[in-house]
mmCIF file of C-alpha atoms in Angstrom:
data_model
loop_
_atom_site.group_PDB
_atom_site.id
_atom_site.type_symbol
_atom_site.label_atom_id
_atom_site.label_comp_id
_atom_site.label_asym_id
_atom_site.label_seq_id
_atom_site.Cartn_x
_atom_site.Cartn_y
_atom_site.Cartn_z
ATOM 1 C CA MET A 7 26.145 141.060 -17.976
ATOM 2 C CA ARG A 8 28.171 141.892 -21.090
ATOM 3 C CA ILE A 9 30.864 144.576 -21.038
ATOM 4 C CA LEU A 10 32.642 145.884 -24.145
ATOM 5 C CA VAL A 11 36.330 146.634 -23.425
ATOM 6 C CA VAL A 12 37.639 148.738 -26.295
ATOM 7 C CA ASN A 13 41.331 149.121 -27.012
ATOM 8 C CA VAL A 14 42.276 152.600 -28.281
ATOM 9 C CA ASN A 15 44.887 151.322 -30.715
ATOM 10 C CA THR A 16 44.851 148.824 -33.563
ATOM 11 C CA THR A 17 47.200 146.250 -32.164
ATOM 12 C CA GLU A 18 45.178 143.006 -31.767
ATOM 13 C CA SER A 19 47.579 141.337 -29.426
ATOM 14 C CA MET A 20 47.239 144.312 -27.050
ATOM 15 C CA THR A 21 43.461 144.013 -27.194
ATOM 16 C CA GLU A 22 43.830 140.382 -26.282
ATOM 17 C CA GLY A 23 46.000 141.262 -23.312
ATOM 18 C CA ILE A 24 43.608 143.929 -22.078
ATOM 19 C CA ALA A 25 40.673 141.586 -22.372
ATOM 20 C CA ARG A 26 42.556 138.853 -20.612
ATOM 21 C CA ALA A 27 43.283 141.193 -17.690
ATOM 22 C CA ALA A 28 39.669 142.388 -17.681
ATOM 23 C CA ARG A 29 38.394 138.842 -17.337
ATOM 24 C CA THR A 30 40.541 138.218 -14.249
ATOM 25 C CA ALA A 31 38.612 140.935 -12.519
ATOM 26 C CA ALA A 32 35.151 140.164 -13.888
ATOM 27 C CA SER A 33 32.459 138.320 -11.919
ATOM 28 C CA PRO A 34 31.664 134.788 -13.178
ATOM 29 C CA ASP A 35 28.464 135.937 -14.849
ATOM 30 C CA THR A 36 30.132 138.833 -16.674
ATOM 31 C CA GLU A 37 31.132 138.355 -20.353
ATOM 32 C CA ILE A 38 34.111 140.545 -21.508
ATOM 33 C CA ILE A 39 34.193 141.412 -25.213
ATOM 34 C CA GLY A 40 37.416 142.950 -26.420
ATOM 35 C CA LEU A 41 37.189 145.241 -29.389
ATOM 36 C CA THR A 42 39.882 146.650 -31.600
ATOM 37 C CA PRO A 43 39.242 149.775 -33.715
ATOM 38 C CA ARG A 44 39.332 149.042 -37.441
ATOM 39 C CA PHE A 45 41.359 152.193 -38.111
ATOM 40 C CA GLY A 46 43.802 154.221 -36.136
ATOM 41 C CA ALA A 47 47.436 154.040 -34.934
ATOM 42 C CA GLU A 48 49.174 150.901 -33.743
ATOM 43 C CA SER A 49 49.847 152.709 -30.463
ATOM 44 C CA CYS A 50 48.708 155.999 -28.931
ATOM 45 C CA GLU A 51 51.491 158.230 -27.642
ATOM 46 C CA GLY A 52 50.366 161.803 -28.576
ATOM 47 C CA ASN A 53 47.530 164.115 -29.265
ATOM 48 C CA VAL A 54 47.025 163.255 -32.998
ATOM 49 C CA GLU A 55 46.789 159.511 -32.226
ATOM 50 C CA SER A 56 44.622 160.165 -29.218
ATOM 51 C CA HIS A 57 42.068 162.187 -31.191
ATOM 52 C CA LEU A 58 42.041 159.630 -33.972
ATOM 53 C CA ALA A 59 41.550 156.879 -31.354
ATOM 54 C CA ALA A 60 38.445 158.678 -30.040
ATOM 55 C CA ILE A 61 36.793 158.294 -33.466
ATOM 56 C CA GLY A 62 38.032 154.750 -33.818
ATOM 57 C CA VAL A 63 36.597 153.711 -30.492
ATOM 58 C CA MET A 64 33.193 155.298 -31.335
ATOM 59 C CA ASP A 65 33.185 153.426 -34.653
ATOM 60 C CA ALA A 66 34.049 150.123 -32.983
ATOM 61 C CA VAL A 67 31.270 150.427 -30.385
ATOM 62 C CA LEU A 68 28.630 151.641 -32.766
ATOM 63 C CA ASN A 69 29.355 148.808 -35.206
ATOM 64 C CA TYR A 70 29.287 146.103 -32.574
ATOM 65 C CA GLU A 71 26.383 143.822 -33.354
ATOM 66 C CA GLY A 72 24.820 142.723 -30.133
ATOM 67 C CA ASP A 73 23.607 143.884 -26.797
ATOM 68 C CA TYR A 74 25.886 145.133 -24.060
ATOM 69 C CA ASP A 75 25.474 146.639 -20.576
ATOM 70 C CA ALA A 76 28.571 148.887 -20.251
ATOM 71 C CA VAL A 77 31.560 150.096 -22.234
ATOM 72 C CA ILE A 78 35.133 150.506 -20.973
ATOM 73 C CA GLN A 79 37.537 152.780 -22.919
ATOM 74 C CA ALA A 80 40.903 151.104 -22.386
ATOM 75 C CA GLY A 81 43.315 153.976 -23.117
ATOM 76 C CA TYR A 82 45.089 155.914 -20.365
ATOM 77 C CA GLY A 83 44.758 159.635 -20.943
ATOM 78 C CA GLU A 84 43.075 159.275 -24.319
ATOM 79 C CA HIS A 85 40.214 161.498 -25.605
ATOM 80 C CA GLY A 86 36.748 160.339 -26.378
ATOM 81 C CA ARG A 87 35.024 159.229 -23.117
ATOM 82 C CA GLU A 88 32.677 162.242 -23.197
ATOM 83 C CA ALA A 89 31.547 161.461 -26.753
ATOM 84 C CA LEU A 90 30.789 157.908 -25.874
ATOM 85 C CA GLN A 91 28.659 159.132 -22.968
ATOM 86 C CA GLU A 92 26.650 161.298 -25.324
ATOM 87 C CA LEU A 93 26.184 158.439 -27.788
ATOM 88 C CA LEU A 94 25.273 155.566 -25.420
ATOM 89 C CA ASP A 95 22.586 154.866 -22.880
ATOM 90 C CA VAL A 96 24.735 152.374 -20.954
ATOM 91 C CA PRO A 97 27.475 153.309 -18.445
ATOM 92 C CA VAL A 98 30.828 154.279 -19.915
ATOM 93 C CA VAL A 99 33.986 153.926 -17.832
ATOM 94 C CA ASP A 100 37.424 155.227 -18.799
ATOM 95 C CA ILE A 101 40.439 153.466 -17.317
ATOM 96 C CA THR A 102 42.219 156.781 -16.577
ATOM 97 C CA GLU A 103 39.412 157.864 -14.151
ATOM 98 C CA ALA A 104 38.775 154.389 -12.851
ATOM 99 C CA GLY A 105 42.373 153.741 -11.813
ATOM 100 C CA ALA A 106 42.786 157.175 -10.188
ATOM 101 C CA ALA A 107 39.424 157.038 -8.437
ATOM 102 C CA LEU A 108 40.058 153.639 -6.995
ATOM 103 C CA ALA A 109 43.551 154.632 -5.849
ATOM 104 C CA MET A 110 42.079 157.394 -3.671
ATOM 105 C CA PHE A 111 40.374 154.726 -1.508
ATOM 106 C CA LEU A 112 43.732 153.128 -0.805
ATOM 107 C CA GLY A 113 46.001 156.083 0.155
ATOM 108 C CA ARG A 114 46.117 159.837 0.425
ATOM 109 C CA ARG A 115 48.189 160.427 -2.725
ATOM 110 C CA TYR A 116 48.817 158.306 -5.814
ATOM 111 C CA SER A 117 51.307 158.420 -8.635
ATOM 112 C CA VAL A 118 50.815 157.315 -12.234
ATOM 113 C CA VAL A 119 53.587 155.415 -14.030
ATOM 114 C CA THR A 120 53.119 155.587 -17.768
ATOM 115 C CA THR A 121 55.099 154.901 -20.932
ATOM 116 C CA LEU A 122 56.888 157.842 -22.681
ATOM 117 C CA ASP A 123 57.448 161.339 -21.261
ATOM 118 C CA ARG A 124 55.455 162.908 -24.095
ATOM 119 C CA THR A 125 52.312 161.203 -22.719
ATOM 120 C CA VAL A 126 52.677 162.788 -19.291
ATOM 121 C CA PRO A 127 50.991 166.158 -20.149
ATOM 122 C CA LEU A 128 48.053 164.301 -21.695
ATOM 123 C CA ILE A 129 47.521 162.265 -18.552
ATOM 124 C CA GLU A 130 47.880 165.331 -16.303
ATOM 125 C CA ASP A 131 45.323 167.150 -18.429
ATOM 126 C CA ARG A 132 42.788 164.281 -18.340
ATOM 127 C CA LEU A 133 43.171 163.927 -14.571
ATOM 128 C CA ARG A 134 42.699 167.619 -14.124
ATOM 129 C CA LEU A 135 39.670 167.649 -16.405
ATOM 130 C CA SER A 136 37.994 164.864 -14.397
ATOM 131 C CA GLY A 137 38.850 166.468 -11.035
ATOM 132 C CA LEU A 138 41.155 163.708 -9.895
ATOM 133 C CA ASP A 139 44.478 165.674 -9.925
ATOM 134 C CA ALA A 140 44.259 166.950 -6.307
ATOM 135 C CA HIS A 141 45.448 163.639 -4.915
ATOM 136 C CA CYS A 142 47.930 162.966 -7.687
ATOM 137 C CA ALA A 143 51.554 163.159 -6.401
ATOM 138 C CA SER A 144 53.111 162.780 -9.822
ATOM 139 C CA VAL A 145 52.931 161.284 -13.305
ATOM 140 C CA ARG A 146 56.155 159.478 -14.159
ATOM 141 C CA ALA A 147 57.414 158.112 -17.459
ATOM 142 C CA SER A 148 58.995 154.669 -17.597
ATOM 143 C CA GLY A 149 60.694 155.441 -20.923
ATOM 144 C CA MET A 150 59.066 152.378 -22.492
ATOM 145 C CA ALA A 151 57.050 152.849 -25.716
ATOM 146 C CA VAL A 152 53.620 151.251 -25.753
ATOM 147 C CA LEU A 153 54.655 148.462 -28.184
ATOM 148 C CA GLU A 154 57.767 147.726 -26.148
ATOM 149 C CA LEU A 155 55.508 146.605 -23.282
ATOM 150 C CA GLU A 156 54.750 143.488 -25.359
ATOM 151 C CA GLU A 157 58.184 143.183 -27.020
ATOM 152 C CA SER A 158 60.244 143.473 -23.880
ATOM 153 C CA PRO A 159 58.003 142.623 -20.889
ATOM 154 C CA ASP A 160 60.826 141.928 -18.423
ATOM 155 C CA ARG A 161 62.466 145.260 -19.236
ATOM 156 C CA ALA A 162 59.114 146.988 -19.073
ATOM 157 C CA VAL A 163 58.355 145.540 -15.575
ATOM 158 C CA ALA A 164 61.818 146.648 -14.330
ATOM 159 C CA ALA A 165 61.385 150.207 -15.730
ATOM 160 C CA ILE A 166 57.837 150.547 -14.332
ATOM 161 C CA ALA A 167 58.861 149.161 -10.936
ATOM 162 C CA ASP A 168 61.892 151.532 -10.767
ATOM 163 C CA GLN A 169 59.680 154.570 -11.398
ATOM 164 C CA ALA A 170 57.119 153.317 -8.917
ATOM 165 C CA ALA A 171 59.787 153.159 -6.228
ATOM 166 C CA GLU A 172 60.929 156.716 -7.118
ATOM 167 C CA ALA A 173 57.342 157.897 -6.867
ATOM 168 C CA VAL A 174 57.080 156.455 -3.361
ATOM 169 C CA ASP A 175 60.479 157.637 -2.157
ATOM 170 C CA ARG A 176 60.644 161.102 -3.792
ATOM 171 C CA ASP A 177 57.021 162.138 -4.505
ATOM 172 C CA ARG A 178 55.556 160.649 -1.305
ATOM 173 C CA ALA A 179 53.037 158.599 -3.244
ATOM 174 C CA GLU A 180 51.161 155.871 -1.301
ATOM 175 C CA VAL A 181 49.558 154.070 -4.220
ATOM 176 C CA ILE A 182 50.760 153.490 -7.775
ATOM 177 C CA VAL A 183 48.437 153.547 -10.798
ATOM 178 C CA LEU A 184 49.495 151.839 -14.085
ATOM 179 C CA GLY A 185 49.170 154.526 -16.758
ATOM 180 C CA CYS A 186 48.623 152.515 -19.927
ATOM 181 C CA GLY A 187 46.112 149.911 -20.994
ATOM 182 C CA GLY A 188 48.941 147.866 -22.391
ATOM 183 C CA MET A 189 50.342 147.419 -18.884
ATOM 184 C CA ALA A 190 47.240 145.509 -17.766
ATOM 185 C CA ASP A 191 48.758 142.180 -18.628
ATOM 186 C CA LEU A 192 51.780 142.955 -16.548
ATOM 187 C CA GLY A 193 49.864 144.130 -13.561
ATOM 188 C CA ARG A 194 50.332 141.120 -11.322
ATOM 189 C CA THR A 195 54.130 141.006 -11.866
ATOM 190 C CA ILE A 196 54.472 144.704 -11.261
ATOM 191 C CA THR A 197 52.462 144.412 -8.045
ATOM 192 C CA GLU A 198 54.868 141.776 -6.788
ATOM 193 C CA ARG A 199 57.783 144.180 -7.276
ATOM 194 C CA CYS A 200 56.207 147.108 -5.430
ATOM 195 C CA GLU A 201 55.719 147.691 -1.660
ATOM 196 C CA VAL A 202 52.565 149.749 -2.099
ATOM 197 C CA PRO A 203 49.135 148.979 -3.666
ATOM 198 C CA VAL A 204 49.211 148.963 -7.471
ATOM 199 C CA VAL A 205 45.990 149.768 -9.336
ATOM 200 C CA ASP A 206 45.482 148.715 -12.941
ATOM 201 C CA GLY A 207 42.912 150.851 -14.677
ATOM 202 C CA VAL A 208 41.473 148.037 -16.760
ATOM 203 C CA THR A 209 40.585 145.791 -13.841
ATOM 204 C CA ALA A 210 39.417 148.778 -11.837
ATOM 205 C CA ALA A 211 37.137 149.799 -14.692
ATOM 206 C CA VAL A 212 35.603 146.290 -14.903
ATOM 207 C CA ARG A 213 34.636 146.360 -11.231
ATOM 208 C CA LEU A 214 33.237 149.937 -11.458
ATOM 209 C CA ALA A 215 31.276 149.098 -14.648
ATOM 210 C CA GLU A 216 29.734 146.030 -12.903
ATOM 211 C CA SER A 217 28.813 148.097 -9.915
ATOM 212 C CA LEU A 218 27.148 150.807 -12.049
ATOM 213 C CA VAL A 219 25.157 148.165 -13.980
ATOM 214 C CA GLY A 220 24.286 146.275 -10.791
ATOM 215 C CA LEU A 221 22.964 149.522 -9.158
ATOM 216 C CA ASP A 222 21.055 150.337 -12.351
ATOM 217 C CA LEU A 223 22.875 153.626 -12.676
ATOM 218 C CA ARG A 224 23.357 155.342 -16.012
ATOM 219 C CA THR A 225 25.004 158.507 -17.330
ATOM 220 C CA SER A 226 22.841 161.569 -16.771
ATOM 221 C CA LYS A 227 21.301 162.832 -20.034
ATOM 222 C CA VAL A 228 20.613 166.280 -18.663
ATOM 223 C CA ARG A 229 22.802 169.009 -20.118
ATOM 224 C CA THR A 230 26.455 167.771 -20.516
ATOM 225 C CA TYR A 231 25.894 164.292 -21.941
ATOM 226 C CA ALA A 232 22.544 164.848 -23.578
ATOM 227 C CA PRO A 233 22.295 163.212 -26.977
ATOM 228 C CA ALA A 234 23.789 165.151 -29.904
ATOM 229 C CA ARG A 235 21.289 167.396 -31.709
ATOM 230 C CA PRO A 236 20.250 166.105 -35.174
ATOM 231 C CA LYS A 237 22.352 167.668 -37.908
ATOM 232 C CA GLN A 238 24.153 166.814 -41.124
ATOM 233 C CA VAL A 239 27.832 165.994 -40.915
ATOM 234 C CA SER A 240 29.603 166.768 -44.177
ATOM 235 C CA GLY A 241 32.420 164.597 -45.587
ATOM 236 C CA TRP A 242 32.208 161.862 -42.937
ATOM 237 C CA PRO A 243 34.957 159.511 -43.994
ATOM 238 C CA PHE A 244 33.817 156.312 -42.389
ATOM 239 C CA PRO A 245 30.754 154.947 -44.127
ATOM 240 C CA GLY A 246 30.647 151.775 -41.976
ATOM 241 C CA VAL A 247 29.523 153.727 -38.923
ATOM 242 C CA GLY A 248 25.801 153.104 -38.175
ATOM 243 C CA GLY A 249 24.981 156.740 -37.385
ATOM 244 C CA LEU A 250 26.475 158.662 -34.564
ATOM 245 C CA ALA A 251 23.574 158.749 -32.155
ATOM 246 C CA GLY A 252 22.495 155.520 -30.685
ATOM 247 C CA SER A 253 22.847 151.774 -30.721
ATOM 248 C CA ALA A 254 25.359 149.773 -32.740
ATOM 249 C CA GLY A 255 24.602 148.406 -36.148
ATOM 250 C CA GLY A 256 22.945 149.787 -39.289
ATOM 251 C CA ASP A 257 24.448 151.314 -42.348
ATOM 252 C CA VAL A 258 25.011 154.805 -43.620
ATOM 253 C CA GLY A 259 24.301 154.924 -47.302
ATOM 254 C CA ASP A 260 26.537 157.815 -48.183
ATOM 255 C CA ALA A 261 29.658 158.831 -46.353
ATOM 256 C CA SER A 262 28.896 162.510 -46.990
ATOM 257 C CA ASP A 263 25.348 162.280 -45.690
ATOM 258 C CA VAL A 264 25.408 161.421 -42.027
ATOM 259 C CA VAL A 265 22.824 162.561 -39.508
ATOM 260 C CA VAL A 266 24.123 163.068 -36.011
ATOM 261 C CA GLY A 267 21.524 162.900 -33.234
ATOM 262 C CA ASP A 268 18.158 161.198 -32.774
#
């Protein structure tokens, strides 16, 4: 089994950390391929960067040359999972939904600990959109920027653990979910600092993706995630994308003449 794990930002070292965490959860016969978008922001901490990341992730997946059995979008609260489900025939798992869904098997209410406060509304909206907000006690910000997770890991662990403790004490959370793909490499250390279960969305997504593939389950193509209808897309700025409607690979001859759909 081969699973593509796609970082939502363009920081290669973060892709490596995410892929490393994914491999710790993967079965021995599962190959994890980490992908970094070729364009986008170095970190995603707002709506503009999140929407840009959605296009970058699609581009990265569609230009991957090779077969794969599932795709994981490794950005917490980012946009784009729905578009991937339209584009692909294989299962698509987003770490936001994977982490929250798994947490609900471990306790009545969970809290998410993320990076900056400005990302909290995005995460709340994504949880609400996916129907996972009813069991969410809170979404708390650690105050650490995404890139600081790599630059100052000890400070990041302390800040995340402090907010996790506050979530348990004040918000009555029973499970903590790590609210950033960049936290995946810190997951084990953070778990050791907390007194409740800690769920990392990346590793949760790997196990869910393996289960979906193992059960031969795929995204429904009736109505919501049916393939895009064929139509011209004017002024498409990324000529390297191999069409927006199917498998990876292939070339688009003219950036202004792209056909979306089968």
